[in-house]
Coordinates of C-alpha atoms in Angstrom, one line a residue:
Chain A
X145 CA 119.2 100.1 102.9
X146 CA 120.3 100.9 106.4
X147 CA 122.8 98.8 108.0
X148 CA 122.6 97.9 111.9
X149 CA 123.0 95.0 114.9
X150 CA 121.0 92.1 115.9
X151 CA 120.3 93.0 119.4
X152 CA 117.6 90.9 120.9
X153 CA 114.3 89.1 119.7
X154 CA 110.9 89.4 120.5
X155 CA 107.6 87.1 120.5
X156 CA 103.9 87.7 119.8
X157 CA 101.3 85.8 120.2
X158 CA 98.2 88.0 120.2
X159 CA 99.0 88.7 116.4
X160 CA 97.5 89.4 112.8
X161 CA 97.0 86.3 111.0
X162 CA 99.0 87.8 107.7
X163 CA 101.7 88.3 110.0
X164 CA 104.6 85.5 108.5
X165 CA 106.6 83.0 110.6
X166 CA 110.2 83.9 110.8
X167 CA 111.9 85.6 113.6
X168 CA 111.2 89.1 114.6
X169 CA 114.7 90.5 115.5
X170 CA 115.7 93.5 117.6
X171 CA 118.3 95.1 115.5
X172 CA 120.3 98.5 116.6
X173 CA 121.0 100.9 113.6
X174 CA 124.1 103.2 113.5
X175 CA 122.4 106.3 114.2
X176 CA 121.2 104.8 117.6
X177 CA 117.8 104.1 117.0
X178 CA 116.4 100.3 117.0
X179 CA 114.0 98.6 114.7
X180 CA 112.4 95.3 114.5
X181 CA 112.8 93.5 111.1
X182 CA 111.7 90.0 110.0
X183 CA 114.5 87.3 109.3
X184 CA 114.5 85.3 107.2
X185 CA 117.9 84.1 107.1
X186 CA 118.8 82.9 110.9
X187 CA 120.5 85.5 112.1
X188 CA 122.3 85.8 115.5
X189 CA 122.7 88.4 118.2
X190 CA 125.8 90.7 117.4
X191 CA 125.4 90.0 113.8
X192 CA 125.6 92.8 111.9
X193 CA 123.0 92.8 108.8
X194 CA 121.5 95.1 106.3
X195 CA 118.2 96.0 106.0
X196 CA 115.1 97.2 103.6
X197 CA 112.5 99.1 105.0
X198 CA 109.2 100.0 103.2
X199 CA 106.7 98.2 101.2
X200 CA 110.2 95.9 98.9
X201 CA 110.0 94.4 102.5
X202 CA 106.6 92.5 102.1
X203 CA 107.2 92.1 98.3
X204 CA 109.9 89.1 99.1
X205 CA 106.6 87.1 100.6
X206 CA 105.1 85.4 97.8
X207 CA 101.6 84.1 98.6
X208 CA 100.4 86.4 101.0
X209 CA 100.2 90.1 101.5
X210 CA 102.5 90.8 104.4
X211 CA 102.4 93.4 107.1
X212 CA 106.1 93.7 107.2
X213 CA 108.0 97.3 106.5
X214 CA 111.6 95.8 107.7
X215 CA 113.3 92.6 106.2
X216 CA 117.0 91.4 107.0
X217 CA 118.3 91.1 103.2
X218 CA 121.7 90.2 104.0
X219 CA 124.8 89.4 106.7
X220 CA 127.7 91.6 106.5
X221 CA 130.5 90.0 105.8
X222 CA 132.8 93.2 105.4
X223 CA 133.3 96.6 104.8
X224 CA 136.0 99.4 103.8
Chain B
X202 CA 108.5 97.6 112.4
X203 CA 108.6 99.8 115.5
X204 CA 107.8 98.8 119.0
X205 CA 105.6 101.3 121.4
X206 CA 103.4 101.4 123.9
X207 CA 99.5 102.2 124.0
X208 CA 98.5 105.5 125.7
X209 CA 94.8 106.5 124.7
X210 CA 92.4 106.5 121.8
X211 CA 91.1 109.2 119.5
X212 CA 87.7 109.5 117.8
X213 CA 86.7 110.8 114.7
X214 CA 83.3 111.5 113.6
X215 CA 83.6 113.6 110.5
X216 CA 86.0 111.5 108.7
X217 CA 86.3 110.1 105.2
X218 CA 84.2 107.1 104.0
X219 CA 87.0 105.0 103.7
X220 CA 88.6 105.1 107.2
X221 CA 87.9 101.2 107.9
X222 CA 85.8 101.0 111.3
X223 CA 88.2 100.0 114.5
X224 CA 89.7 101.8 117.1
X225 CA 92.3 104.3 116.5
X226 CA 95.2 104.3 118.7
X227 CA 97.4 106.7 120.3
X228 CA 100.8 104.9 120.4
X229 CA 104.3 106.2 122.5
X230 CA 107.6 105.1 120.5
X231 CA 110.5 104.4 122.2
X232 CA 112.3 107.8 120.8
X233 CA 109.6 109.2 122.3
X234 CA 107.1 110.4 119.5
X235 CA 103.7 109.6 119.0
X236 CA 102.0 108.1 116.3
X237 CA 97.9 107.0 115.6
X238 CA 97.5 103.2 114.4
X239 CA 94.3 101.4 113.9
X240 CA 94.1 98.3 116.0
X241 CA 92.8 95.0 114.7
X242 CA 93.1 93.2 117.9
X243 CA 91.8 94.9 120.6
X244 CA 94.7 96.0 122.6
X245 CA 94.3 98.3 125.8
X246 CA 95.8 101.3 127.5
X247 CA 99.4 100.4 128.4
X248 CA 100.2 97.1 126.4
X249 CA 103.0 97.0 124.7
X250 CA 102.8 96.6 120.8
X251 CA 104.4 96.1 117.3
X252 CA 103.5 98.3 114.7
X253 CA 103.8 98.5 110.7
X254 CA 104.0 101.5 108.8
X255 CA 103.4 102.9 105.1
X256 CA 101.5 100.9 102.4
X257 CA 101.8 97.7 103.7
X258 CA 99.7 98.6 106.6
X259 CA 96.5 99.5 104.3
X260 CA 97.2 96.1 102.3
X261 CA 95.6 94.3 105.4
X262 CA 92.2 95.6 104.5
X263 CA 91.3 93.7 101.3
X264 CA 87.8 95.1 100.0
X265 CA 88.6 98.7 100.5
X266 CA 91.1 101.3 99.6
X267 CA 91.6 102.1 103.4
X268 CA 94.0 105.2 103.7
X269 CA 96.2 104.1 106.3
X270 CA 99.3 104.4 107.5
X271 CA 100.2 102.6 110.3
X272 CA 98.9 99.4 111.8
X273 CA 99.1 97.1 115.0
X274 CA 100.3 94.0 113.8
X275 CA 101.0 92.0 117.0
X276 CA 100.7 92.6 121.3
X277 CA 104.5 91.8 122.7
X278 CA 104.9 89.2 124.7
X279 CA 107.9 89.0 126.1
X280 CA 112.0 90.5 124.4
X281 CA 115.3 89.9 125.6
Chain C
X247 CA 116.1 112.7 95.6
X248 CA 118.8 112.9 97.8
X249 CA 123.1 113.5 97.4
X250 CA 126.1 112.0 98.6
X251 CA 129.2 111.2 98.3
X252 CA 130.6 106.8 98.1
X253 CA 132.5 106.1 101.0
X254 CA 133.2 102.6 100.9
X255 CA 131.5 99.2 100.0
X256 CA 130.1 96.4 101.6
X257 CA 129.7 92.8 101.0
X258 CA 127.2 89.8 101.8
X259 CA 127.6 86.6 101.3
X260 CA 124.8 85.0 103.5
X261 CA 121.9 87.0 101.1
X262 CA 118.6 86.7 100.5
X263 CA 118.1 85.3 96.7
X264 CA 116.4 88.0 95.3
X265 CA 118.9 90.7 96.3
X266 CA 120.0 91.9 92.5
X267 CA 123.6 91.7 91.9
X268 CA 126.1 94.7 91.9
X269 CA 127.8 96.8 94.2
X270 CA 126.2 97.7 97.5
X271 CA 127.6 101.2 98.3
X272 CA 127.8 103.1 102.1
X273 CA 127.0 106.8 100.6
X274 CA 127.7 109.4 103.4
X275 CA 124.5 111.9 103.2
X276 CA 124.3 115.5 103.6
X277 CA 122.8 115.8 106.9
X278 CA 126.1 113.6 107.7
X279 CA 124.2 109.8 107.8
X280 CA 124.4 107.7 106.0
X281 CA 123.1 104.8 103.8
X282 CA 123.6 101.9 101.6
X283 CA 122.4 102.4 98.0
X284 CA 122.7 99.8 95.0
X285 CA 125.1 100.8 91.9
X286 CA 124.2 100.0 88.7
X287 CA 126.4 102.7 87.4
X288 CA 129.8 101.4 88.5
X289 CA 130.3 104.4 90.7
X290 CA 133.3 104.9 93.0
X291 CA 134.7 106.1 96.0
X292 CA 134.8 109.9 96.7
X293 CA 131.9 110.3 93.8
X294 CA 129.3 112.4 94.4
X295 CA 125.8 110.1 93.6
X296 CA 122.3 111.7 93.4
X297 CA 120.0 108.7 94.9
X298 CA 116.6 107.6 94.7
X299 CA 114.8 106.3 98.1
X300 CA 111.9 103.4 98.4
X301 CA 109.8 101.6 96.3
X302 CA 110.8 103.5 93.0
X303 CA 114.5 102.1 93.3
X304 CA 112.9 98.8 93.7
X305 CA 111.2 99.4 90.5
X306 CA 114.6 99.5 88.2
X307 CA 114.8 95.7 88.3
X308 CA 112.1 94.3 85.9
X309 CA 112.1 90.4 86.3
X310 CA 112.4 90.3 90.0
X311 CA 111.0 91.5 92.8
X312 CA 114.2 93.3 94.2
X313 CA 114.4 93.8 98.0
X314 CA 116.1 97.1 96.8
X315 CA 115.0 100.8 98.6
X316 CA 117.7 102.4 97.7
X317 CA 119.2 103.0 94.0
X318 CA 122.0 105.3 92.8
X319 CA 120.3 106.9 89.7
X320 CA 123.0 109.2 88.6
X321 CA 126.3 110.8 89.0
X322 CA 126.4 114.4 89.7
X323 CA 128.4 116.2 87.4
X324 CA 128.0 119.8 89.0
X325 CA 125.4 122.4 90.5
X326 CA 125.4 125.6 91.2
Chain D
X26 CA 99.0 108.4 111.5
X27 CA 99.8 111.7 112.2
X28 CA 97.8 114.4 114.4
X29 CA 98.2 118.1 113.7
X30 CA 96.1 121.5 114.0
X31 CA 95.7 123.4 110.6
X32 CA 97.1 126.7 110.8
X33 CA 96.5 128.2 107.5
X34 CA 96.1 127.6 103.7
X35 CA 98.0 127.9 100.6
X36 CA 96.9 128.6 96.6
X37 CA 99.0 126.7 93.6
X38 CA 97.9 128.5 90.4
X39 CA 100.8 127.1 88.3
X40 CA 100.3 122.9 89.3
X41 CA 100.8 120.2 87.6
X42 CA 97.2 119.1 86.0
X43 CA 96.7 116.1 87.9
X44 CA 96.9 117.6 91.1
X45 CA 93.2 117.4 92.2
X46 CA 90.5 120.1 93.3
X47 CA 90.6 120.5 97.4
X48 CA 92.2 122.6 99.5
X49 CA 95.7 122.3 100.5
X50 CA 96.4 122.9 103.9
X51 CA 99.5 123.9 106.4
X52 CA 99.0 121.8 109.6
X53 CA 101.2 121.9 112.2
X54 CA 102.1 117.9 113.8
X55 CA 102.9 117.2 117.1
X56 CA 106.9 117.7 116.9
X57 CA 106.5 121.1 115.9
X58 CA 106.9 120.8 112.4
X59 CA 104.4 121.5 109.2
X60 CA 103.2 119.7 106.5
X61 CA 100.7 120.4 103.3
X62 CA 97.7 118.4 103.2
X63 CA 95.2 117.9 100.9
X64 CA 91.4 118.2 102.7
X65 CA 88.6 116.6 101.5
X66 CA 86.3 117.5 104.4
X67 CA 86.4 121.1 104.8
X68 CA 88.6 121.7 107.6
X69 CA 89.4 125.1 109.4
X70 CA 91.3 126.6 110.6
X71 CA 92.6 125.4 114.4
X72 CA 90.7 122.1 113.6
X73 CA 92.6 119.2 114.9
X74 CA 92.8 116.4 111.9
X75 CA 94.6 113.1 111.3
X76 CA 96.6 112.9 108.6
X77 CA 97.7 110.0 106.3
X78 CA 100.8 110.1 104.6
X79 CA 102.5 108.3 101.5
X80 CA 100.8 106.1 98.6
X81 CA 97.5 105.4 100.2
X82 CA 97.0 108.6 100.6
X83 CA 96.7 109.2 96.6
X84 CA 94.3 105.7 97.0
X85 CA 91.7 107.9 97.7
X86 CA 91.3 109.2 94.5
X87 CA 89.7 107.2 92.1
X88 CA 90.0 107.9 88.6
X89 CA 93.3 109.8 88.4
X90 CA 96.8 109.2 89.8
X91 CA 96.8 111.7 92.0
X92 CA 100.5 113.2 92.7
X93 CA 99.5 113.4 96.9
X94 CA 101.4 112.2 99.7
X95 CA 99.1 113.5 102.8
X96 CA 95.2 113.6 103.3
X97 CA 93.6 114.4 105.4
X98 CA 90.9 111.3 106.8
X99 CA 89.5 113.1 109.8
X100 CA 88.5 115.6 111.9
X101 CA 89.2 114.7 115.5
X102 CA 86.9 114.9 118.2
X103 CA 88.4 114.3 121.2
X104 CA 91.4 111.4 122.8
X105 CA 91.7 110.3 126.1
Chain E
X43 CA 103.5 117.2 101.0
X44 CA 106.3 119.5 102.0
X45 CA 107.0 123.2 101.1
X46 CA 110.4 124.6 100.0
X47 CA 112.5 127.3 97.8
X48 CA 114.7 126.4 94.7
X49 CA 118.5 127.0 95.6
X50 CA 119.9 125.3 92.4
X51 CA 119.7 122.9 89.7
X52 CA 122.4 119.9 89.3
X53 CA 123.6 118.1 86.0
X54 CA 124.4 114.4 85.7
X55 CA 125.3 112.9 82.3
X56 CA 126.1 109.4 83.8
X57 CA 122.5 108.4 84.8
X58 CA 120.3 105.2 84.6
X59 CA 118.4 105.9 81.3
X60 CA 114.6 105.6 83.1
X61 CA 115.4 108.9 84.8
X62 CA 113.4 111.0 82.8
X63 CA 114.3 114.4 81.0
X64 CA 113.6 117.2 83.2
X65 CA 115.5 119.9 85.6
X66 CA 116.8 118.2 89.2
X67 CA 116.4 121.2 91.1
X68 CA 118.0 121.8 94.9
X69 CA 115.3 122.6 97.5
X70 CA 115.4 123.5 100.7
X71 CA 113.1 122.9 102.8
X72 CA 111.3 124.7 105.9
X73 CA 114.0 122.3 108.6
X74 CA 116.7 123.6 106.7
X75 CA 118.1 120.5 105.3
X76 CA 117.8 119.9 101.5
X77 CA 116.4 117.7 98.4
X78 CA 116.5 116.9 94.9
X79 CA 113.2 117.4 93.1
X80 CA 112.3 117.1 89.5
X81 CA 111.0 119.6 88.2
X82 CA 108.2 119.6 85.4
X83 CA 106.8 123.1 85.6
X84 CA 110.1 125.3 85.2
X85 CA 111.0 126.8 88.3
X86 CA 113.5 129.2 88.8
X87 CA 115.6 129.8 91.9
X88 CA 114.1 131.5 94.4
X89 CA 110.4 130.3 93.6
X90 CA 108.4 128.6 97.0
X91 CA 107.1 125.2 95.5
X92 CA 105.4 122.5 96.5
X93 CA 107.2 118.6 96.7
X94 CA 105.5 115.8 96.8
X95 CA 107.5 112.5 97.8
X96 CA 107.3 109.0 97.1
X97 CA 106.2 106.6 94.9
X98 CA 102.9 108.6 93.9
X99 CA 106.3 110.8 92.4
X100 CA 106.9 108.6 90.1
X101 CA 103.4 108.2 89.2
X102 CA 103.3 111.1 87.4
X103 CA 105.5 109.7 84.4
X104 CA 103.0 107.7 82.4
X105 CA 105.1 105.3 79.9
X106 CA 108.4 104.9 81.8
X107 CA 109.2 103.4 85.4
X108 CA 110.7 106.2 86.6
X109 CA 113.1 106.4 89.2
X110 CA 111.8 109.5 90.9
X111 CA 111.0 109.8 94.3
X112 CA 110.2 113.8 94.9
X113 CA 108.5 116.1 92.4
X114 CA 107.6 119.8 92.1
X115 CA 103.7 119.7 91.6
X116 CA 103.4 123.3 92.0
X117 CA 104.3 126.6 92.4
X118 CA 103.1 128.8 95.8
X119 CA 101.3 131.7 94.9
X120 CA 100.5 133.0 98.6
X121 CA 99.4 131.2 101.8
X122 CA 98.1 132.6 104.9

């Protein structure tokens, strides 16, 4: 998993149908780079989260086959 | 996900029978880099897009066993 | 596969519920990255931890559909 | 996808037996760097191809599980 | 799939008992950074080989899920 910041959100309309509601978040990884992930948790901007990338992203949707690659898993509460 | 922008199309004649038919897109990440999606929804030169990558992205194609990588999922609207 | 070595541990209480218990490691990488890998071995800091990347680490957990893509596999004893 | 120019060939007599018939190719992507892909179509060499890379690309074989992570889908003929 | 030369081989006792039997060879690659590939064909150092990476890596062990996510499918006899 990579770990990075909420840094914005972004909306689509023109969309595929397989595409699941939830918020697509902006989120800023360490090395720089940004990525937008689905969350399903209510994240915030400036929170930090971790994410999984790859096809264990669409695996958490259930009932459909969904076109996600990037999934917030958790919050950070802390590190050392 | 990534975000990028569209720049051109490509065309490819002599291909393998299981490329599903749609237009194959020449799309300008924000580091830069280029990648080809295939575009379900008909977006044009210049509009900004989201786009899915790996297995999930041939998952969207239910009848065949389409050998693709990468995917427009969704046209952005708007970010902050 | 890839090496590194543990260099500290995160927590997250605010989870998705099908994030498997056990340690979520920061491993520091070769290239000098680094990522956040699962520990079912009960590795710690300073070790050195080969680690196993996508869908296959995912694949460990066999009654849940882990949001896992990364997976500490073993601990490296030496290498030459 | 990917986009590349194939620059040469290689031979594999000791292989793993489920690695199928087809020529593996060098091709050279966009960013400079090279990859092996297999090529179902008969490329040569200085064609321009897309490439597919991870899982789906072993989808295209049928009755074996085919140890490939880049195929070759298609020659290119031209991009605006 | 990628092209590299055996630098090494690495021993770890503590592992997660799905990681099958086999040599976990060093590689470097043609960027000059470095993986950990099993190896099923008996490489030595210095040989060129052939990776392939992924979950199609893993496909190659039949009767266990194994953790593997990069595998030596074959040797390099010559390439032009």
């Amino acid at each position: 998993m990579v770990r990075g910041r909420v840094t914005g959100r972004l909306w689509s309309t023109k969309r595929i149908n397989t595409l699941p509601q939830g918020a697509l978040l902006n989120v800023e990884l360490q090395d720089g780079s940004s990525i937008i992930a689905l969350d399903p948790l209510g994240c915030g901007e400036g929170e930090e989260v971790l994410i999984t990338q790859g096809s264990v992203a669409a695996g958490y949707f259930q009932d459909i086959k969904a076109p996600i690659d990037a999934l917030i898993i958790g919050s950070i509460d802390d590190h050392n």
